[in-house]
Coordinates of C-alpha atoms and ligand atoms in Angstrom, one line a residue:
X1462 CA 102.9 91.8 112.9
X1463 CA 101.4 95.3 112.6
X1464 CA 101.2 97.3 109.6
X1465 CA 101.1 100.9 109.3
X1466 CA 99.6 102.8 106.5
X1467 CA 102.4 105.3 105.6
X1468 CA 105.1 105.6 102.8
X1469 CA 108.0 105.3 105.0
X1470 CA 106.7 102.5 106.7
X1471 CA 106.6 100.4 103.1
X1472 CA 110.5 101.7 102.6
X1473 CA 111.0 100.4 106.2
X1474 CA 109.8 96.6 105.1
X1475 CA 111.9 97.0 102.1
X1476 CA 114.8 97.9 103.5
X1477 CA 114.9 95.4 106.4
X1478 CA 113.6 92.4 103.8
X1479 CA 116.2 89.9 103.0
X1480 CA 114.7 89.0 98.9
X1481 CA 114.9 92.4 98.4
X1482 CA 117.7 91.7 95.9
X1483 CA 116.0 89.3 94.0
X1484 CA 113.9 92.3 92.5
X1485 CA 117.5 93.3 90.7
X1486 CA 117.8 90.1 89.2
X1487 CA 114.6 90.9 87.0
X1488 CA 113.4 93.2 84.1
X1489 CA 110.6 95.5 85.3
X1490 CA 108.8 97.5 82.6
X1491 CA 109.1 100.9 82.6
X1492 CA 106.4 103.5 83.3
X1493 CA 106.8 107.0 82.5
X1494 CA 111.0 107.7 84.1
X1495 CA 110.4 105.0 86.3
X1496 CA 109.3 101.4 87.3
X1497 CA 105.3 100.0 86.9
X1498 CA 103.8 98.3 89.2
X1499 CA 103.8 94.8 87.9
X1500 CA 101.1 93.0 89.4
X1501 CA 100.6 90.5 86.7
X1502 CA 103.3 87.5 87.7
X1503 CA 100.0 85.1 88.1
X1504 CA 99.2 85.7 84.4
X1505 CA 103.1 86.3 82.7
X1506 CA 106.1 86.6 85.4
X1507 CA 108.7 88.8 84.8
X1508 CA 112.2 88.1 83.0
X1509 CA 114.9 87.0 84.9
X1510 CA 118.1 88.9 83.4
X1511 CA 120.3 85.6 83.3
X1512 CA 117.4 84.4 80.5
X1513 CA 118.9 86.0 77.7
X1514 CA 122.1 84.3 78.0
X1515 CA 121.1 81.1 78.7
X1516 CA 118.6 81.2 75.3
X1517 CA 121.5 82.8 73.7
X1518 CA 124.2 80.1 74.6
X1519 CA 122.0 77.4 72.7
X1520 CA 122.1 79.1 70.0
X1521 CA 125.5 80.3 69.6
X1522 CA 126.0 75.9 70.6
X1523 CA 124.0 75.0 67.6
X1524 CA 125.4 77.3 65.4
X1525 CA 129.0 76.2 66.3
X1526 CA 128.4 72.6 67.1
X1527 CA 125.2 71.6 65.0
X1528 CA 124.6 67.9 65.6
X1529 CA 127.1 67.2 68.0
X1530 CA 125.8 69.6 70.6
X1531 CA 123.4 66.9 71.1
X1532 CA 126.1 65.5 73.5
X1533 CA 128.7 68.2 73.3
X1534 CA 128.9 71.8 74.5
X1535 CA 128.1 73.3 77.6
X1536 CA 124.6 71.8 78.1
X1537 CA 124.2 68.3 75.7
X1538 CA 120.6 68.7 74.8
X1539 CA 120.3 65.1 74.8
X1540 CA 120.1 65.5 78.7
X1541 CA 119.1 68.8 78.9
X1542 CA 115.9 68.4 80.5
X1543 CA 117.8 66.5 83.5
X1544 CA 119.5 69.8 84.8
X1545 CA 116.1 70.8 84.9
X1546 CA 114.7 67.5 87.4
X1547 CA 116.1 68.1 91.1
X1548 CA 115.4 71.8 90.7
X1549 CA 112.0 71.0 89.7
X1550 CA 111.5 68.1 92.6
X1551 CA 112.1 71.1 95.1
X1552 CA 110.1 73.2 93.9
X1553 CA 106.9 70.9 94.2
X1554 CA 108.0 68.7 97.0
X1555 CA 108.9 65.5 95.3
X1556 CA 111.3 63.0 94.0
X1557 CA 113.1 63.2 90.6
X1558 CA 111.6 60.6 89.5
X1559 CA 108.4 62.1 90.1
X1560 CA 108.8 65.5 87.5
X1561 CA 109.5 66.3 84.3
X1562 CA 109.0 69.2 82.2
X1563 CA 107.7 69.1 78.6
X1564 CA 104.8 70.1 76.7
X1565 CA 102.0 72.9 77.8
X1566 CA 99.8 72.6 80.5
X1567 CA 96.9 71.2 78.5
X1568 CA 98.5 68.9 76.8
X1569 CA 100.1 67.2 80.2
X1570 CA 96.3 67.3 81.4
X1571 CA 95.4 64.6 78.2
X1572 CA 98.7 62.8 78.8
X1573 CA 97.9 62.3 82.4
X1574 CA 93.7 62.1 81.8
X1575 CA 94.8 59.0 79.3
X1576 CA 96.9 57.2 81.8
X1577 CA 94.6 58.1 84.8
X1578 CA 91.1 58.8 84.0
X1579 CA 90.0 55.5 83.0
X1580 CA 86.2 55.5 83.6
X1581 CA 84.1 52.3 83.6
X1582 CA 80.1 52.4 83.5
X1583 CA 79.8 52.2 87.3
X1584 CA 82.8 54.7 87.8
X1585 CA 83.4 57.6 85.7
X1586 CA 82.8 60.6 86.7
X1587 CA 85.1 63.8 87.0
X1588 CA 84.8 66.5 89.9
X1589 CA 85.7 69.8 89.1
X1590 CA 84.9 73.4 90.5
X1591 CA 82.2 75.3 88.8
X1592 CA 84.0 78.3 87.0
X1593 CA 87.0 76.3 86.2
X1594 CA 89.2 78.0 83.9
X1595 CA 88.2 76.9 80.6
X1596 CA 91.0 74.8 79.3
X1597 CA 90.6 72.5 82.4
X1598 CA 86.8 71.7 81.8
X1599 CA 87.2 71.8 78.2
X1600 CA 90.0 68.9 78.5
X1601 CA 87.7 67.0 81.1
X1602 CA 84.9 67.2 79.1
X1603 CA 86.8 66.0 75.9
X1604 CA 87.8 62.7 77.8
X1605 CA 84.6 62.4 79.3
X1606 CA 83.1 62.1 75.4
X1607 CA 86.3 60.0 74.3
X1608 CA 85.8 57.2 76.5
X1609 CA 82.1 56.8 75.2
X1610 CA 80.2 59.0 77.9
X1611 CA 78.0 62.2 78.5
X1612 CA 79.8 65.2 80.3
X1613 CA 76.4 66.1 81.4
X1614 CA 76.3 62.9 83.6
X1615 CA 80.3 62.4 83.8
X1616 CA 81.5 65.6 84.9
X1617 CA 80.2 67.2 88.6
X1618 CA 80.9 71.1 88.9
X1619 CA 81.1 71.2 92.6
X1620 CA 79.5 74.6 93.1
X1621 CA 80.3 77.2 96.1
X1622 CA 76.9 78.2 98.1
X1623 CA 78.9 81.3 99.6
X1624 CA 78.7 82.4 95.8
X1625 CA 82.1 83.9 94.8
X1626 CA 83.6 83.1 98.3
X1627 CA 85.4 80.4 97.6
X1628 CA 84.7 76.4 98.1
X1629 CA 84.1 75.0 101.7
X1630 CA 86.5 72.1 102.3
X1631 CA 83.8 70.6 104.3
X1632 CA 81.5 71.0 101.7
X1633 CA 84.1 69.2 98.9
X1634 CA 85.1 66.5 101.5
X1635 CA 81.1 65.6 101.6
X1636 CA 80.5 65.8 98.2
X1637 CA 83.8 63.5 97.3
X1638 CA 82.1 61.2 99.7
X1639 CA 78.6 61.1 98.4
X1640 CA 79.7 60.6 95.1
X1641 CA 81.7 57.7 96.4
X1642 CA 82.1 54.7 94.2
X1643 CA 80.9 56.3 91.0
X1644 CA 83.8 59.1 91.2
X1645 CA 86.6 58.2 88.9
X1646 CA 88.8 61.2 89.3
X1647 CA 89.0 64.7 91.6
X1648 CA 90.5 67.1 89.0
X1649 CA 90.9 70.4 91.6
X1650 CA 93.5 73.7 91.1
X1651 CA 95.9 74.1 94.0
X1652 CA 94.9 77.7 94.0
X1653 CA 92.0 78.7 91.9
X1654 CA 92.6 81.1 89.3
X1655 CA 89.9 83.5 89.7
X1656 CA 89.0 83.5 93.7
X1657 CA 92.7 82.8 94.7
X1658 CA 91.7 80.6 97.1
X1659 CA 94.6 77.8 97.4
X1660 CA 92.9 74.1 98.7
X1661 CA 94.1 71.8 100.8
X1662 CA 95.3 69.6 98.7
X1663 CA 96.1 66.8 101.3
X1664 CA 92.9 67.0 102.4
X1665 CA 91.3 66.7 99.3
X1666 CA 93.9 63.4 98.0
X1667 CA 92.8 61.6 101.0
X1668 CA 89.2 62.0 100.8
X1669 CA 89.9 60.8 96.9
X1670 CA 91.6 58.0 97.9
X1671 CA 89.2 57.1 100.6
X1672 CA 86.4 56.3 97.6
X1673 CA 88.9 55.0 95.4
X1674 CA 89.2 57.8 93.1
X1675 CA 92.4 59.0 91.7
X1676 CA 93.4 62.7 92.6
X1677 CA 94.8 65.2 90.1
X1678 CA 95.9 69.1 90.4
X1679 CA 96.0 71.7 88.3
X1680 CA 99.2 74.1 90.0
X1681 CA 98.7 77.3 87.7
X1682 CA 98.3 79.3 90.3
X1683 CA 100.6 77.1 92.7
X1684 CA 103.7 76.2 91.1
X1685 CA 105.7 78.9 92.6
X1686 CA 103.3 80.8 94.5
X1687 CA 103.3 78.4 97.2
X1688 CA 105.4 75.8 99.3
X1689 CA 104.2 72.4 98.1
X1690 CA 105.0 69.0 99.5
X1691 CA 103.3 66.7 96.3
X1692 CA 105.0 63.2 97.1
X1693 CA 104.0 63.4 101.0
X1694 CA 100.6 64.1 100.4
X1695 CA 100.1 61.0 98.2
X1696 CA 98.9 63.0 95.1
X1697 CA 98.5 60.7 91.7
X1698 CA 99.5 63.7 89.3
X1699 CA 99.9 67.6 89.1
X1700 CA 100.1 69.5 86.2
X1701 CA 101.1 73.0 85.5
X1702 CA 102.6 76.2 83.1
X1703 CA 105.8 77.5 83.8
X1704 CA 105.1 81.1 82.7
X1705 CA 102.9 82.5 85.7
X1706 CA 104.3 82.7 88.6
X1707 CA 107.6 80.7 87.3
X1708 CA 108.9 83.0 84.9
X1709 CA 110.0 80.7 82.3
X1710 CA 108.5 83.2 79.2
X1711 CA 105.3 83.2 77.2
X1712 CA 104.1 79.8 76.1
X1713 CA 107.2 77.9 78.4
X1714 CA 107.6 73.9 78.6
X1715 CA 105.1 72.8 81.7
X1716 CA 105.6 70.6 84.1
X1717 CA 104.4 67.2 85.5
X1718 CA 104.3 65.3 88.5
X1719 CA 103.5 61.5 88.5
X1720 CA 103.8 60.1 92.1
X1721 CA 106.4 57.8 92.6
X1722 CA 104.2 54.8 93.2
X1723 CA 102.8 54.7 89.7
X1724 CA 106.8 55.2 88.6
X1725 CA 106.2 51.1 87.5
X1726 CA 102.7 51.3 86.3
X1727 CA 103.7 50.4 83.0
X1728 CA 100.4 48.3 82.3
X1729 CA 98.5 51.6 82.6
X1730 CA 97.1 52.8 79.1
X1731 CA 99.4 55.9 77.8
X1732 CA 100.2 58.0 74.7
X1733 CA 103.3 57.0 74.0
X1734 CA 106.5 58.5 71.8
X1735 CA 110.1 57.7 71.6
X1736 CA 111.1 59.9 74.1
X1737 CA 109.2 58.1 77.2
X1738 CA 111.4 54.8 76.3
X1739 CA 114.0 53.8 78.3
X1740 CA 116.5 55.9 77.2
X1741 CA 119.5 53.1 78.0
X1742 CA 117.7 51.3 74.5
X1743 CA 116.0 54.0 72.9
X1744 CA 118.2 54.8 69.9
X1745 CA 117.9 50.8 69.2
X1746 CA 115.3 52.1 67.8
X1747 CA 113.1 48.6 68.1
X1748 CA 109.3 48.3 67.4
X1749 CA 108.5 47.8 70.9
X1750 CA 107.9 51.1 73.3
X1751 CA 109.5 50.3 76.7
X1752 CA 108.7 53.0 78.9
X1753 CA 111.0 54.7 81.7
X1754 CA 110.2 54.7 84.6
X1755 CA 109.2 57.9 86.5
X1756 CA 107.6 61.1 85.2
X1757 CA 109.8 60.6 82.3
X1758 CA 108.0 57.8 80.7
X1759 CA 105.3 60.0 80.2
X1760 CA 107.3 62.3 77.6
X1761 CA 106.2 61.7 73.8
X1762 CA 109.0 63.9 71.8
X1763 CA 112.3 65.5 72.5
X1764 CA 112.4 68.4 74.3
X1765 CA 113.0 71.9 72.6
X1766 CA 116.2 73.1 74.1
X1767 CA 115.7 77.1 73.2
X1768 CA 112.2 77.1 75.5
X1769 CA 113.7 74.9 78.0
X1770 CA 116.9 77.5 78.8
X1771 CA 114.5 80.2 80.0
X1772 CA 113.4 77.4 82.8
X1773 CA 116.4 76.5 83.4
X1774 CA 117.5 80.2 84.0
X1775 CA 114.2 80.6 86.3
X1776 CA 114.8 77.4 88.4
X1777 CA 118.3 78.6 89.2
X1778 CA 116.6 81.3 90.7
X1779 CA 113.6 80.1 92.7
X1780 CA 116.4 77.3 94.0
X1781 CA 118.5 80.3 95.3
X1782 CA 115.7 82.1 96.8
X1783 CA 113.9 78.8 98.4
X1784 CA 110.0 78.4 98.3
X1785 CA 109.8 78.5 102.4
X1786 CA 111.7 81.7 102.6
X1787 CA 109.8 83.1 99.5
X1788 CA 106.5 82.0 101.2
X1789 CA 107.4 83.7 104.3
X1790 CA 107.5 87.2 102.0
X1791 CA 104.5 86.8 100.6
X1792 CA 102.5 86.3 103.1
X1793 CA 103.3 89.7 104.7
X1794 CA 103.6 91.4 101.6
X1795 CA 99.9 90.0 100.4
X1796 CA 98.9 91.1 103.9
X1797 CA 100.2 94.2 103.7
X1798 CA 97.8 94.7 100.5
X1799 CA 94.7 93.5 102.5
X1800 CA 95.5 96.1 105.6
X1801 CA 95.8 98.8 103.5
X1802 CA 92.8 97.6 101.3
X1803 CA 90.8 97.3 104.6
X1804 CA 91.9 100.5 105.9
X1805 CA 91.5 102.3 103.2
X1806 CA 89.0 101.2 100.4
X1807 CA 86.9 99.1 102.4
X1808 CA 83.8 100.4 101.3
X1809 CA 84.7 100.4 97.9
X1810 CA 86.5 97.0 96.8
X1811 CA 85.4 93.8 98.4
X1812 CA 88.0 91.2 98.5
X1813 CA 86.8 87.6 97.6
X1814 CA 90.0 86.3 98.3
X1815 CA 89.6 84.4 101.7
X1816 CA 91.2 86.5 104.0
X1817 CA 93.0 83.0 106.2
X1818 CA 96.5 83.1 104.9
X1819 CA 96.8 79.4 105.0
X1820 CA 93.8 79.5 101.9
X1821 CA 95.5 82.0 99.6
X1822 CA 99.0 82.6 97.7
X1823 CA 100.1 85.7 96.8
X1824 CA 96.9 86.8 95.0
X1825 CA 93.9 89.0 96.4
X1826 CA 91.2 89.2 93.8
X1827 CA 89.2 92.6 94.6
X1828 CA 85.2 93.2 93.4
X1829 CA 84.9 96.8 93.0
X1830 CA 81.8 97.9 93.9
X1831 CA 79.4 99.7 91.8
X1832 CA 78.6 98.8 88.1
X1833 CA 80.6 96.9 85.6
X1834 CA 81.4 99.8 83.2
X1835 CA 83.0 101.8 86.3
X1836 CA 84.6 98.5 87.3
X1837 CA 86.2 98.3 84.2
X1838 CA 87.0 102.0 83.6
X1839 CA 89.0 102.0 87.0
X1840 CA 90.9 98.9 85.1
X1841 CA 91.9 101.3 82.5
X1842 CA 92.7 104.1 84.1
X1843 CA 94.9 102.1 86.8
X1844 CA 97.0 101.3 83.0
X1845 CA 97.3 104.7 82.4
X1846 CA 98.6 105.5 85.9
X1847 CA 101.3 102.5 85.6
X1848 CA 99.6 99.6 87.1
X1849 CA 99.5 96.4 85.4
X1850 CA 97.3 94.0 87.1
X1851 CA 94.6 91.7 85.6
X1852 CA 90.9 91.9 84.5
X1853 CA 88.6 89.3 84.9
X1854 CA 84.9 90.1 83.8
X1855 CA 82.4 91.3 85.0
X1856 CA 84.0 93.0 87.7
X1857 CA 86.6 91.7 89.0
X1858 CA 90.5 92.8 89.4
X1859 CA 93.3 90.3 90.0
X1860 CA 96.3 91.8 91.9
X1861 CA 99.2 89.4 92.5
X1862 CA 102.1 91.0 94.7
X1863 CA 105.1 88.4 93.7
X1864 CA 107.5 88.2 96.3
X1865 CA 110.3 87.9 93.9
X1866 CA 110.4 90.9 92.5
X1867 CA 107.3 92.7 94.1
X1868 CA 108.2 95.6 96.9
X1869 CA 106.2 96.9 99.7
X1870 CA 106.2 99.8 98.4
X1871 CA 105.1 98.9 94.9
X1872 CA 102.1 97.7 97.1
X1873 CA 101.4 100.8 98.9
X1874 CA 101.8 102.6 95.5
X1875 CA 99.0 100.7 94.5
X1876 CA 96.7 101.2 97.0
X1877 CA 97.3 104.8 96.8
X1878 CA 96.8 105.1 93.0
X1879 CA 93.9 102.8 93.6
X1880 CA 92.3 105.2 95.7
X1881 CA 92.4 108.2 93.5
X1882 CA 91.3 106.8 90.8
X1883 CA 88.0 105.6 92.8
X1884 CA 87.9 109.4 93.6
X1885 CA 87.7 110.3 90.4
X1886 CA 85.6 107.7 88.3
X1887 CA 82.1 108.3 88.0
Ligands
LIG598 C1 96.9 79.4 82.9 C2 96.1 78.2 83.1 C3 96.0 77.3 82.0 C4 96.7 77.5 80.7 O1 96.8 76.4 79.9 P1 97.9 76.2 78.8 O2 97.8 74.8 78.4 O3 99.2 76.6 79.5 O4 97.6 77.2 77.7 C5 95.2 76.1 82.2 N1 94.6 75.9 83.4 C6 94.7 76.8 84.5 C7 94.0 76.5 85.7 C8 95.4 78.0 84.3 O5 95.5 78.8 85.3

């Protein structure tokens, strides 16, 4: 489609844009008398307005029911996490018995690194990218040391040579291969936090597979960013947050995927609790874990039914608006932000995003040009002028159009404010 660089041209899109109701069903934070522009759903998504009620329904259930809302009341917490499963399947592109929410992000990581990292002298390395956000390689390299081994040796930081432009698939496909039989696991992001490139994850499970490795994902920056068919493409497990771009609230339960042919692995090795046991037995209460099967099994305690509601609330919503549909927004929106980038600031922001929509979500992170402490002031002064988007040093700014609650117009805003204040820094 063609893009124009005008004002009424933006109000055109988002008049003739059939999510554009979705942005009512949201709090936006106010700027001055009106709205910002949030561009921040990759780091904390916005609040759905049916959140409060769901939060507040628990609690008016506990305080009225106490114990027995455990199987009483509108939502019996003892199965509260189920209402959560088919909406969850969709989302990723799996079976039910494949998903389950619990926990944080991290912690899923060690859950899954116990039952599936399981490293032998011959085979035990990890491949990650170089520049992985933190928590990943810090988890990697903490199993690495706990099964007896040297993350120096164990873990492989596969490193762009286009520097900041993103990872070759070519390139990962080859070095999957060379490491071959001594590669125990292929630990990649569906979409990579700080580029925003988004990997072909089939691609990569196959060429796992093909050496005998096992092939895990980090969805961060996926999990509702972009369509995701998990089950088909034969991953082993995913892993992500629910408070990006699912807008389950700061610190929400995570999710899990464990594909459905490890759903009876139950000689693998796993950190166990009461709540991964069959749950027809588990108030027997007998010495013996027996573990469900599924994603389930995998769960260690119950479930805390005041963070779960705002998931709930959120799934509700992406199942209304439908990944495919919301996919379909994004991508013009997100390529609405690169024309006007391009046609406007080319010579003064550089985006390291790659610029093939099939290799991005809704994310375009920008290098402005010129030195750090200017980078960083145009940061700050964007915050002044309403603009909430993200800061990654040295000099890089993370802008994620969300096509939930994003407008074209919010986008051509943005580009507008962006431009004057690169006028005016010095
Ligand atoms: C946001 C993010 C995390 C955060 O981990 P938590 O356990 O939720 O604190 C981890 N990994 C990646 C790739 C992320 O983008």
């Amino acid at each position: 489609m063609s893009f124009r660089p005008a004002a009424d041209f933006a109000a055109e899109l988002d008049r003739t844009d059939p999510l554009a109701s979705y942005r009512q069903q949201f709090h936006i934070p106010r700027y001055q008398d009106g709205e910002e522009i949030y561009f921040c759903g990759n780091s904390l998504g916005l609040q759905p307005k049916t959140t409060e009620r769901y939060v507040r329904e628990e609690l008016e259930d506990w305080a009225r029911l106490a114990v027995k809302g455990h199987f009483a009341g509108r939502r019996p917490w003892m199965p509260y996490h189920e209402l959560l499963t088919e909406k969850t399947a969709r989302l990723v592109g799996a079976e039910p018995v494949e998903v389950v929410n619990m926990n944080s992000l991290t912690v899923n990581l060690h859950l899954m690194m116990a039952s599936f990292y399981r490293p032998t002298p011959a085979r035990h390395r990890v491949l990650v990218e170089r520049g992985a956000f933190p928590s990943d390689r810090y988890a990697a390299a903490s199993q690495i040391r706990f099964h007896g081994f040297d993350p120096d040796v164990s873990l492989v930081e596969l490193a762009s040579s286009a520097g900041h432009r993103g990872l070759d698939m070519d390139e990962v496909e080859a070095v999957i291969r060379s490491e071959g039989e001594r590669l125990a696991l292929v630990l990649l992001p569906g979409v990579q936090y700080y580029s925003g490139q988004a990997f072909d994850m089939a691609r990569l499970t196959r060429a796992a597979h093909a050496v005998g490795a096992v092939a895990g994902f980090d969805l961060a920056h996926a999990a509702g960013n972009l369509p995701l068919q998990l089950h088909d493409w034969d991953v082993d497990f995913a892993v992500w947050c629910n408070y990006k771009y699912m807008n389950a609230g700061p610190g929400a339960v995570a999710g899990c995927f464990v594909h459905a042919r490890h759903a009876r692995a139950f000689m693998l090795p796993r950190f166990a609790g009461w709540w991964g046991h069959d749950k027809a037995t588990r108030f027997r209460m007998q010495p013996e874990f027996v573990p469900m099967p599924g994603a389930e099994g995998w769960q260690v305690s119950n479930p805390p039914i005041l963070a779960l509601a705002p998931l709930l609330a959120s799934l509700e919503v992406f199942d209304a608006a439908d990944m495919a549909r919301l996919r379909e927004k994004s991508l013009r929106l997100t390529g609405y932000l690169e024309f006007l980038l391009d046609e406007r600031l080319a010579e003064a922001v550089e985006i390291i995003t790659p610029r093939n929509p099939a290799e991005r979500g809704c994310q375009l992170s920008l290098r402005i040009t010129g030195t750090r402490s200017r980078a960083r002031e145009i940061f700050t002064r964007l915050e002044q002028a309403g603009v909430t988007a993200d800061w990654r040093e040295p000099d890089v700014l993370r802008v994620a159009p969300v096509p939930l609650y994003n407008t074209y117009t919010d986008v051509y805003r943005f580009v507008e404010k962006l431009a004057q204040v690169l006028s005016t820094a010095c």
